[in-house]
Coordinates of N, CA and C in Angstrom, one line a residue:
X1 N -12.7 -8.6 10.2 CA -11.4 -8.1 9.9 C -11.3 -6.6 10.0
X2 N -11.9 -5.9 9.6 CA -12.1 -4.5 9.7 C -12.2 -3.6 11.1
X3 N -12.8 -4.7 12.3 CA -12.3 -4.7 13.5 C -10.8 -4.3 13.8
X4 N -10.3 -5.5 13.4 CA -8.8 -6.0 13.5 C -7.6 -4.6 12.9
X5 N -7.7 -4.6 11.7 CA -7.3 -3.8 10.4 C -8.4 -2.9 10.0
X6 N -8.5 -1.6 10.5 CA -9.9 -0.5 10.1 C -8.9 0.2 8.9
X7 N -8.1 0.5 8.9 CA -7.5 1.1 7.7 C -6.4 0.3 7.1
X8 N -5.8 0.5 6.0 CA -4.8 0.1 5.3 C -3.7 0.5 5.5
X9 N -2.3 0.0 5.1 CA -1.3 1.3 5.7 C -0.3 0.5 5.1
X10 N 0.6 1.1 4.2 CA 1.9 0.9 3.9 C 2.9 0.3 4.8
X11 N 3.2 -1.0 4.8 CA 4.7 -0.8 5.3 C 6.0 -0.7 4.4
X12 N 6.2 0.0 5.7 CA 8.1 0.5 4.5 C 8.9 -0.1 6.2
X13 N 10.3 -0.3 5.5 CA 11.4 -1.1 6.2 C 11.7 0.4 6.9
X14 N 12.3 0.5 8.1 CA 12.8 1.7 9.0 C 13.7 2.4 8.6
X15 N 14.6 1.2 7.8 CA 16.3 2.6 7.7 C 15.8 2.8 6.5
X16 N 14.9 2.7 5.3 CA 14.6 3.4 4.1 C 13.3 4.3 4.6
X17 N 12.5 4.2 5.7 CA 11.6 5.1 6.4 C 12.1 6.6 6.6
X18 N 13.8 5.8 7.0 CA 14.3 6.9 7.7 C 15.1 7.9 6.6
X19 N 15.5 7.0 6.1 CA 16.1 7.6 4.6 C 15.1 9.0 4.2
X20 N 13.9 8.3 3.7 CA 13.0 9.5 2.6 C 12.0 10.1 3.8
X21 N 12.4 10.7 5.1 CA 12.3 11.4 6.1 C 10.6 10.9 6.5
X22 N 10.2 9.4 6.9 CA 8.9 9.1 6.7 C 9.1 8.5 7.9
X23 N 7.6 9.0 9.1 CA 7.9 8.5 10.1 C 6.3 7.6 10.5
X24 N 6.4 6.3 11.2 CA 5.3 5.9 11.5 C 3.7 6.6 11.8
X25 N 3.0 6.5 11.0 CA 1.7 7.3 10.9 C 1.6 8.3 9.8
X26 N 2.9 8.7 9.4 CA 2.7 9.4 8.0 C 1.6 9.5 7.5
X27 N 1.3 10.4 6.7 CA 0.5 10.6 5.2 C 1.8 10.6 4.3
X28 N 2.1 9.4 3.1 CA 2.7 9.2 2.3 C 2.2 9.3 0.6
X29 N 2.7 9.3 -0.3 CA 2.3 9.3 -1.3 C 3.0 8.1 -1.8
X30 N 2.3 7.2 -2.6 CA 3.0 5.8 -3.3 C 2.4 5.6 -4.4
X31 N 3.3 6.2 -5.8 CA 3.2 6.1 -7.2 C 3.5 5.0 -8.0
X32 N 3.2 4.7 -8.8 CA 3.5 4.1 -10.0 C 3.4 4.1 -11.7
X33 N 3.6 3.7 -12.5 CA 4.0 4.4 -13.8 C 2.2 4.2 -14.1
X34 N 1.2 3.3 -13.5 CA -0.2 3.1 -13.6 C -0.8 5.0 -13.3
X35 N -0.6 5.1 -11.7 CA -1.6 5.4 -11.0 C -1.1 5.8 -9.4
X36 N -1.3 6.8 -8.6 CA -0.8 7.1 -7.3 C -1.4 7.7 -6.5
X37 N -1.5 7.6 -5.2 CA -2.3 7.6 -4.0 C -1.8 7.9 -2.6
X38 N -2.8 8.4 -1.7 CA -2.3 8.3 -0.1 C -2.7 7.7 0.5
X39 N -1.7 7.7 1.8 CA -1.4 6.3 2.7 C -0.9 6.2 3.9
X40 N -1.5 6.1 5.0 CA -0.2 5.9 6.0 C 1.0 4.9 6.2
X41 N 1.7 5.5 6.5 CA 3.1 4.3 6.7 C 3.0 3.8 8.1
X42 N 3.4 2.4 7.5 CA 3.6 1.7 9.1 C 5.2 1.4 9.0
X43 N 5.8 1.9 9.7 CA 7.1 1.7 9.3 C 7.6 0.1 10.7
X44 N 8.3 -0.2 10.0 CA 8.8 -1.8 10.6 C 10.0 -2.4 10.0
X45 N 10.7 -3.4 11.1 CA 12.0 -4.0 10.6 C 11.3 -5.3 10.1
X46 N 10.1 -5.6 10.0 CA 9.9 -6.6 9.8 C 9.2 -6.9 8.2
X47 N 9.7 -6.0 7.2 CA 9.8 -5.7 5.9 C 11.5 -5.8 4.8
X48 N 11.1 -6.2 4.0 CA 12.9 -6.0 3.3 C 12.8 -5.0 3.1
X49 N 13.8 -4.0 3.1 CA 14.3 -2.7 3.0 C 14.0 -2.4 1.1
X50 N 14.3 -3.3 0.4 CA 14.0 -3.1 -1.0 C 11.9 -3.2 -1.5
X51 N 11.5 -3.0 -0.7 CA 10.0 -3.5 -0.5 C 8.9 -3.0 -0.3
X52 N 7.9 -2.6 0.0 CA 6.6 -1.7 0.8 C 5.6 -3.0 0.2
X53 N 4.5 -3.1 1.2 CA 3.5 -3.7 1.4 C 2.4 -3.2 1.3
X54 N 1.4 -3.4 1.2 CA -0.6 -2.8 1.7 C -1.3 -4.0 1.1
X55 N -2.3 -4.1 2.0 CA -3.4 -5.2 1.8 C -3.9 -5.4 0.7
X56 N -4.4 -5.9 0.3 CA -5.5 -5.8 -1.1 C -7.2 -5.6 -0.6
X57 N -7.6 -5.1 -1.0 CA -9.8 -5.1 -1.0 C -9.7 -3.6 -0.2
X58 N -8.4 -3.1 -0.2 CA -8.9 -1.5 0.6 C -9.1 -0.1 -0.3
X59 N -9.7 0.6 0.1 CA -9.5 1.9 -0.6 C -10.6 1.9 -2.0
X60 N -11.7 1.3 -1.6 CA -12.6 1.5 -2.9 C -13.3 2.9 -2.9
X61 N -13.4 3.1 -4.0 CA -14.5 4.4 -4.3 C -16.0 4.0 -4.3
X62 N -16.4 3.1 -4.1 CA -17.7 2.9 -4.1 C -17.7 2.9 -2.8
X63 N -18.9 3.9 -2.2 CA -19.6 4.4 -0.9 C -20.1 3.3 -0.4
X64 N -21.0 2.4 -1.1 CA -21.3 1.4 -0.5 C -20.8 0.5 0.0
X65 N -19.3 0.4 -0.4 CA -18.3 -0.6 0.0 C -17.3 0.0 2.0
X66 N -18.5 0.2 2.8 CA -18.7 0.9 3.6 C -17.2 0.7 4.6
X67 N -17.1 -0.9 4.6 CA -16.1 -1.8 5.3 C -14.7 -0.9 4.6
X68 N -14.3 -0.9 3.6 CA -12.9 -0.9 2.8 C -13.0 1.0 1.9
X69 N -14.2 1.7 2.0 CA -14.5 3.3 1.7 C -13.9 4.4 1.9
X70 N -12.6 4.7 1.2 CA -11.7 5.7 1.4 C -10.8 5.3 3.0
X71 N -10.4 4.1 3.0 CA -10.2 3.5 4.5 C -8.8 3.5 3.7
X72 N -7.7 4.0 3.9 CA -6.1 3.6 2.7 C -6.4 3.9 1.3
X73 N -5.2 3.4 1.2 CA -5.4 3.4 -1.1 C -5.6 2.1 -1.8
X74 N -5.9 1.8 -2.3 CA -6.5 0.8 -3.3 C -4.7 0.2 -4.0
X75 N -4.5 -1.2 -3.9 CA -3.5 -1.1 -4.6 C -3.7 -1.5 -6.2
X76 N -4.8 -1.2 -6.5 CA -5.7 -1.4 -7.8 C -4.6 -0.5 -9.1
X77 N -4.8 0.6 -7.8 CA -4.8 2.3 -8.8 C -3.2 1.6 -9.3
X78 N -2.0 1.4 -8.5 CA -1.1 1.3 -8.7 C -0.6 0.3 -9.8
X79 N -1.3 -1.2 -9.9 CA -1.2 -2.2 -10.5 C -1.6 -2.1 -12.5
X80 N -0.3 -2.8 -12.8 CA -0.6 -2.5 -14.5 C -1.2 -3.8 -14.3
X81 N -1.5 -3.9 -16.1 CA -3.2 -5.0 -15.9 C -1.9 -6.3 -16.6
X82 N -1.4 -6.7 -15.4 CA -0.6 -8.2 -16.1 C -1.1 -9.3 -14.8
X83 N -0.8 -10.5 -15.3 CA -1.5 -11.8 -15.2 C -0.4 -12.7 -15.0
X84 N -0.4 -13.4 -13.3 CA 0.6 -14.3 -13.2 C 0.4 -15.6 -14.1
X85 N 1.6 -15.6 -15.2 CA 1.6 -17.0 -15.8 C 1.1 -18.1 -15.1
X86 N 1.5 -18.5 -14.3 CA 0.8 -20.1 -13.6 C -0.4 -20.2 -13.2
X87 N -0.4 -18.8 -12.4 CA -1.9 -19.1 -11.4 C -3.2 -18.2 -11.9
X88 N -2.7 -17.2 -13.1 CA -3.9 -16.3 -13.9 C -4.2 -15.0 -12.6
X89 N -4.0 -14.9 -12.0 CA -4.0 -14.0 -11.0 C -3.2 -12.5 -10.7
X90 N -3.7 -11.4 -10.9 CA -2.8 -10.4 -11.0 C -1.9 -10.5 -10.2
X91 N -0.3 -9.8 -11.7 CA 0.7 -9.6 -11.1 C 1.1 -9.3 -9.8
X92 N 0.9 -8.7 -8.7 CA 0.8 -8.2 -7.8 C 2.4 -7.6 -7.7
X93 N 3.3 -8.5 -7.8 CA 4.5 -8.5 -7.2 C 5.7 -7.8 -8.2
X94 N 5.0 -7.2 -9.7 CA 5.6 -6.8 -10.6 C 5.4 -5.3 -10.9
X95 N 4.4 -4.8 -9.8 CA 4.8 -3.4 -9.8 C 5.5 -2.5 -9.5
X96 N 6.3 -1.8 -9.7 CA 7.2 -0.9 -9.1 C 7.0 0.5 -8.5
X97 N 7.2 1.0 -7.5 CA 6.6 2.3 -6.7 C 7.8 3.0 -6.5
X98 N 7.7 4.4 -6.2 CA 8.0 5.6 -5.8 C 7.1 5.7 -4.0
X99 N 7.6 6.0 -3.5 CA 7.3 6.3 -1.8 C 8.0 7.8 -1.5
X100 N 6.8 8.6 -1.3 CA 7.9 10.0 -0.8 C 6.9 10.6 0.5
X101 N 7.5 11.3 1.1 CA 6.9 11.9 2.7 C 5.7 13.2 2.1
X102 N 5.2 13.4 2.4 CA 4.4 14.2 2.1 C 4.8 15.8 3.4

C-alpha cells in the first residue's frame, strides 16, 4: 500500500479549497479542540464540501514505523478519546476540524 499511497493527504472539496485560498499540494494546517498538524491537500469534487478526509495508520512518531514515519499527520493527534456505541471503535466521524492555508 505504501507503494500505492506513500504519503497521506487531506482531502477537502474544491469550492471550500477555493474558499480558504488552498490549492492542490498545499501544506495545510488541520486543528482540532484535541490536537493539530500538517498536511497536504488533495483537493477534489469527489468529497462533500461540509467534510475533509485522511487515512488512518499515517503520521506516526515512532521511527521504526518506517512505512507511515512523518509520511502526513496522524489523525490520532486530532481525535477525542470517544467510542462508537455499537461497534466500540473510535469515534472517527465525531471530530470536528479547522483547515487553514498555510
Amino acid at each position: 500500500m505504501s507503494e500505492i499511497v506513500p504519503e497521506n493527504l487531506l482531502w477537502i472539496n474544491s469550492k471550500q479549497a477555493a474558499k480558504l485560498g488552498i490549492s492542490d499540494g498545499m501544506l495545510v494546517e488541520v486543528s482540532s479542540s484535541k490536537g493539530a498538524g500538517l498536511i497536504r491537500a488533495f483537493v477534489t469534487d469527489h468529497i462533500h464540501p461540509e467534510t475533509v478526509f485522511m487515512l488512518h495508520g499515517f503520521g506516526h512518531e515512532a521511527q521504526r514505523a518506517t512505512r507511515c514515519f512523518h509520511k502526513g499527520m496522524s489523525d490520532s493527534v486530532l481525535s477525542a478519546n470517544v467510542s462508537d456505541k455499537v461497534g466500540g471503535s473510535p469515534a472517527l466521524h465525531d471530530t470536528f476540524v479547522r483547515v487553514r492555508a498555510l
